[in-house]
């Protein structure tokens, strides 16, 4: 069966403008253009649009989606299986949050009691899921599955006091880093204090610490724009300064 832009838009629940934009950026081209100049989409394009919308639902950018579905090794059947797993994970997360809310309501109404750990389980799970979505691939490639799983387990078992401490520690790192940059010396006292605080911060998440891994993480802060942007909010160049300070701190320069 074939569809015009308007009919496919109605079928998929998107706007005609969206389909035209997908055509413009090369992520979803029509099968052909008829004699009247209308874009015509066939079954192959319908299937591709479904894939695109699945990926969009998972929060993946259009640029990344284009890279995925235009890659020579792309397999639609495998992609659908992957979508299913991701959606099941998302459902699991929503179920956990709903359960958390229901327990909180019951506790507030005096029908049950709820521990502090239980109150934050849903949020910690979401934090892990968000981290996986943003950085999971890179972190797993660099440090391995076992280390990442241990780190996630450590986060899930974090107490309210530990969570408050690590949040305060992150703020202290940034303020110390800002002061250290005034000196311009990554080997200076303030810069090395920031590096030491950073070590304390990551030990809340890592199951074990090594100087090599710490220096490698600092290098990633500069190489990956997402990490770089986080520290450069302190002030421009903060990611590089922290990297240099940590490399000196760990003796990996």
Short mmCIF file of C-alpha atoms in Angstrom, two decimals:
data_model
loop_
_atom_site.label_atom_id
_atom_site.label_comp_id
_atom_site.label_asym_id
_atom_site.label_seq_id
_atom_site.Cartn_x
_atom_site.Cartn_y
_atom_site.Cartn_z
CA UNK A 1 0.00 0.00 0.00
CA UNK A 2 1.19 3.52 -0.77
CA UNK A 3 0.63 6.76 1.13
CA UNK A 4 0.88 10.47 0.45
CA UNK A 5 2.50 12.72 3.06
CA UNK A 6 -0.91 13.62 4.50
CA UNK A 7 -2.14 10.03 4.73
CA UNK A 8 1.08 8.71 6.25
CA UNK A 9 1.10 11.58 8.76
CA UNK A 10 -2.46 10.68 9.82
CA UNK A 11 -1.56 6.99 10.05
CA UNK A 12 1.54 7.59 12.18
CA UNK A 13 0.17 10.42 14.32
CA UNK A 14 2.78 12.93 13.22
CA UNK A 15 2.49 16.16 11.27
CA UNK A 16 2.98 16.48 7.52
CA UNK A 17 5.64 19.05 8.32
CA UNK A 18 7.56 16.42 10.29
CA UNK A 19 7.61 14.05 7.32
CA UNK A 20 8.78 16.82 5.00
CA UNK A 21 11.54 17.68 7.46
CA UNK A 22 12.59 14.02 7.65
CA UNK A 23 12.85 14.08 3.87
CA UNK A 24 14.93 17.27 3.94
CA UNK A 25 17.48 15.87 6.39
CA UNK A 26 17.65 12.53 4.56
CA UNK A 27 16.38 10.33 7.34
CA UNK A 28 13.15 9.30 5.56
CA UNK A 29 12.98 9.78 1.82
CA UNK A 30 9.75 8.97 -0.09
CA UNK A 31 9.77 5.97 -2.40
CA UNK A 32 9.00 8.24 -5.32
CA UNK A 33 7.37 11.48 -6.40
CA UNK A 34 4.27 11.13 -8.60
CA UNK A 35 3.44 13.12 -11.73
CA UNK A 36 1.63 15.73 -9.61
CA UNK A 37 4.72 16.30 -7.47
CA UNK A 38 3.39 14.51 -4.38
CA UNK A 39 5.72 12.45 -2.19
CA UNK A 40 4.68 8.78 -2.18
CA UNK A 41 5.68 6.38 0.58
CA UNK A 42 5.63 2.58 0.36
CA UNK A 43 5.93 -0.25 2.88
CA UNK A 44 9.68 0.15 3.27
CA UNK A 45 9.25 3.80 4.23
CA UNK A 46 6.39 2.97 6.62
CA UNK A 47 8.65 0.48 8.41
CA UNK A 48 11.47 2.99 8.57
CA UNK A 49 9.18 5.65 10.03
CA UNK A 50 8.14 3.18 12.71
CA UNK A 51 11.82 2.63 13.57
CA UNK A 52 12.43 6.38 13.71
CA UNK A 53 9.48 6.93 16.06
CA UNK A 54 10.63 4.07 18.29
CA UNK A 55 14.04 5.68 18.61
CA UNK A 56 12.51 9.11 19.22
CA UNK A 57 10.39 7.64 22.01
CA UNK A 58 13.64 6.48 23.63
CA UNK A 59 14.98 10.05 23.51
CA UNK A 60 17.56 9.52 20.76
CA UNK A 61 18.44 12.54 18.61
CA UNK A 62 17.60 12.62 14.90
CA UNK A 63 21.28 12.87 13.99
CA UNK A 64 22.04 9.71 15.94
CA UNK A 65 18.99 7.92 14.54
CA UNK A 66 20.16 8.73 11.02
CA UNK A 67 23.58 7.25 11.79
CA UNK A 68 21.96 4.08 13.13
CA UNK A 69 19.40 3.35 10.43
CA UNK A 70 21.63 4.29 7.49
CA UNK A 71 24.56 2.18 8.69
CA UNK A 72 25.36 -0.76 6.37
CA UNK A 73 25.10 -3.19 9.28
CA UNK A 74 21.65 -1.98 10.36
CA UNK A 75 19.22 -4.87 10.82
CA UNK A 76 15.54 -3.94 11.26
CA UNK A 77 14.62 -7.17 13.06
CA UNK A 78 17.46 -6.80 15.56
CA UNK A 79 16.52 -3.15 16.05
CA UNK A 80 12.95 -4.12 16.94
CA UNK A 81 14.22 -6.59 19.53
CA UNK A 82 16.40 -3.85 20.98
CA UNK A 83 13.42 -1.47 21.06
CA UNK A 84 11.42 -4.07 22.92
CA UNK A 85 14.14 -4.45 25.57
CA UNK A 86 14.46 -0.69 26.01
CA UNK A 87 10.70 -0.26 26.32
CA UNK A 88 10.51 -3.07 28.87
CA UNK A 89 13.23 -1.28 30.86
CA UNK A 90 11.24 1.93 30.62
CA UNK A 91 8.07 0.15 31.79
CA UNK A 92 9.99 -1.36 34.69
CA UNK A 93 11.20 2.11 35.68
CA UNK A 94 7.68 3.56 35.50
CA UNK A 95 6.30 0.65 37.53
CA UNK A 96 8.97 1.27 40.16
CA UNK A 97 8.13 4.98 40.38
CA UNK A 98 4.38 4.23 40.56
CA UNK A 99 4.99 1.73 43.36
CA UNK A 100 7.15 4.30 45.11
CA UNK A 101 4.39 6.92 44.90
CA UNK A 102 1.75 4.45 46.10
CA UNK A 103 3.90 3.52 49.12
CA UNK A 104 4.47 7.19 49.89
CA UNK A 105 0.71 7.88 49.77
CA UNK A 106 0.02 4.92 52.05
CA UNK A 107 2.72 6.12 54.45
CA UNK A 108 1.34 9.69 54.47
CA UNK A 109 -2.16 8.35 55.20
CA UNK A 110 -0.86 6.22 58.06
CA UNK A 111 -1.69 2.90 56.37
CA UNK A 112 1.96 1.76 56.30
CA UNK A 113 5.49 2.83 57.10
CA UNK A 114 8.20 3.57 54.55
CA UNK A 115 11.94 3.58 55.14
CA UNK A 116 14.14 6.40 53.87
CA UNK A 117 15.84 3.93 51.54
CA UNK A 118 12.50 2.98 49.98
CA UNK A 119 11.62 6.65 49.42
CA UNK A 120 14.56 7.13 47.09
CA UNK A 121 14.71 3.77 45.29
CA UNK A 122 12.74 4.95 42.28
CA UNK A 123 14.82 8.09 41.85
CA UNK A 124 18.13 6.23 42.13
CA UNK A 125 16.94 3.74 39.56
CA UNK A 126 16.04 6.60 37.23
CA UNK A 127 19.47 8.16 37.79
CA UNK A 128 21.11 4.89 36.74
CA UNK A 129 18.85 4.66 33.69
CA UNK A 130 19.62 8.25 32.66
CA UNK A 131 23.36 7.66 33.09
CA UNK A 132 23.13 4.51 30.99
CA UNK A 133 21.28 6.40 28.27
CA UNK A 134 23.79 9.25 28.20
CA UNK A 135 27.11 7.60 28.94
CA UNK A 136 26.53 3.85 29.19
CA UNK A 137 28.17 2.82 25.94
CA UNK A 138 31.36 4.82 26.49
CA UNK A 139 31.71 3.88 30.16
CA UNK A 140 31.16 0.17 29.51
CA UNK A 141 33.65 0.16 26.65
CA UNK A 142 36.26 1.89 28.81
CA UNK A 143 35.76 0.16 32.17
CA UNK A 144 33.90 -3.06 31.37
CA UNK A 145 30.50 -4.51 32.24
CA UNK A 146 31.44 -5.80 35.68
CA UNK A 147 32.70 -2.47 37.01
CA UNK A 148 29.65 -0.59 35.72
CA UNK A 149 27.23 -3.12 37.25
CA UNK A 150 29.04 -2.93 40.60
CA UNK A 151 28.89 0.87 40.45
CA UNK A 152 25.14 0.78 39.75
CA UNK A 153 24.60 -1.63 42.63
CA UNK A 154 26.56 0.67 44.95
CA UNK A 155 24.38 3.62 43.93
CA UNK A 156 21.18 1.64 44.57
CA UNK A 157 22.41 0.82 48.09
CA UNK A 158 23.39 4.41 48.85
CA UNK A 159 21.76 5.78 52.01
CA UNK A 160 20.09 9.17 52.29
CA UNK A 161 23.06 10.45 54.30
CA UNK A 162 25.50 9.22 51.67
CA UNK A 163 23.44 10.82 48.90
CA UNK A 164 23.43 14.14 50.72
CA UNK A 165 27.18 13.88 51.34
CA UNK A 166 28.03 13.12 47.71
CA UNK A 167 25.80 15.96 46.49
CA UNK A 168 27.54 18.38 48.86
CA UNK A 169 30.92 17.01 47.76
CA UNK A 170 30.12 17.69 44.09
CA UNK A 171 29.34 21.32 44.97
CA UNK A 172 32.59 21.61 46.93
CA UNK A 173 34.59 20.23 43.98
CA UNK A 174 33.16 22.87 41.68
CA UNK A 175 33.74 25.76 44.09
CA UNK A 176 37.30 24.60 44.82
CA UNK A 177 37.98 24.12 41.14
CA UNK A 178 36.76 27.65 40.45
CA UNK A 179 39.11 29.06 43.09
CA UNK A 180 42.01 26.92 41.86
CA UNK A 181 41.64 28.22 38.33
CA UNK A 182 42.33 31.71 39.66
CA UNK A 183 45.86 30.51 40.44
CA UNK A 184 46.32 28.99 36.99
CA UNK A 185 48.38 26.17 38.52
CA UNK A 186 46.99 22.59 38.30
CA UNK A 187 49.83 21.46 40.60
CA UNK A 188 48.96 24.07 43.23
CA UNK A 189 47.42 23.44 46.64
CA UNK A 190 43.86 24.35 45.66
CA UNK A 191 43.96 22.37 42.42
CA UNK A 192 45.27 19.30 44.21
CA UNK A 193 42.58 19.73 46.85
CA UNK A 194 39.98 19.69 44.04
CA UNK A 195 41.54 16.51 42.65
CA UNK A 196 41.45 14.90 46.10
CA UNK A 197 37.81 15.87 46.56
CA UNK A 198 37.08 14.40 43.15
CA UNK A 199 38.66 11.12 44.26
CA UNK A 200 36.38 11.10 47.31
CA UNK A 201 33.38 11.79 45.06
CA UNK A 202 33.99 8.92 42.65
CA UNK A 203 34.57 6.44 45.47
CA UNK A 204 30.90 6.89 46.37
CA UNK A 205 30.11 5.36 42.98
CA UNK A 206 33.03 3.09 42.16
CA UNK A 207 33.36 -0.32 43.76
CA UNK A 208 37.15 0.06 43.70
CA UNK A 209 39.58 2.92 43.00
CA UNK A 210 42.73 3.03 40.91
CA UNK A 211 44.89 5.98 39.93
CA UNK A 212 44.90 4.82 36.31
CA UNK A 213 41.10 4.71 36.12
CA UNK A 214 40.84 8.12 37.82
CA UNK A 215 43.21 9.67 35.28
CA UNK A 216 41.36 7.92 32.45
CA UNK A 217 38.06 9.36 33.64
CA UNK A 218 39.59 12.84 33.75
CA UNK A 219 40.78 12.40 30.19
CA UNK A 220 37.23 11.49 29.17
CA UNK A 221 36.01 14.73 30.71
CA UNK A 222 37.95 16.58 28.03
CA UNK A 223 37.40 14.18 25.12
CA UNK A 224 33.62 13.87 25.50
CA UNK A 225 31.67 17.10 24.93
CA UNK A 226 28.92 16.06 27.35
CA UNK A 227 31.33 15.67 30.27
CA UNK A 228 33.30 18.73 29.17
CA UNK A 229 30.16 20.90 29.18
CA UNK A 230 29.36 19.88 32.77
CA UNK A 231 32.67 21.15 34.17
CA UNK A 232 32.98 24.08 31.80
CA UNK A 233 29.83 25.45 33.46
CA UNK A 234 32.14 26.28 36.38
CA UNK A 235 34.11 28.41 33.94
CA UNK A 236 35.52 27.85 30.43
CA UNK A 237 38.53 25.52 30.47
CA UNK A 238 37.57 23.89 33.79
CA UNK A 239 37.46 20.37 32.31
CA UNK A 240 41.04 20.65 31.01
CA UNK A 241 42.25 22.22 34.26
CA UNK A 242 40.67 19.46 36.35
CA UNK A 243 42.10 16.84 34.00
CA UNK A 244 45.59 18.26 34.42
CA UNK A 245 45.18 18.48 38.21
CA UNK A 246 44.00 14.86 38.46
CA UNK A 247 46.83 13.60 36.25
CA UNK A 248 49.30 15.31 38.59
CA UNK A 249 47.41 14.01 41.65
CA UNK A 250 47.51 10.44 40.37
CA UNK A 251 51.04 10.65 38.97
CA UNK A 252 49.80 9.83 35.48
CA UNK A 253 51.00 12.99 33.72
#
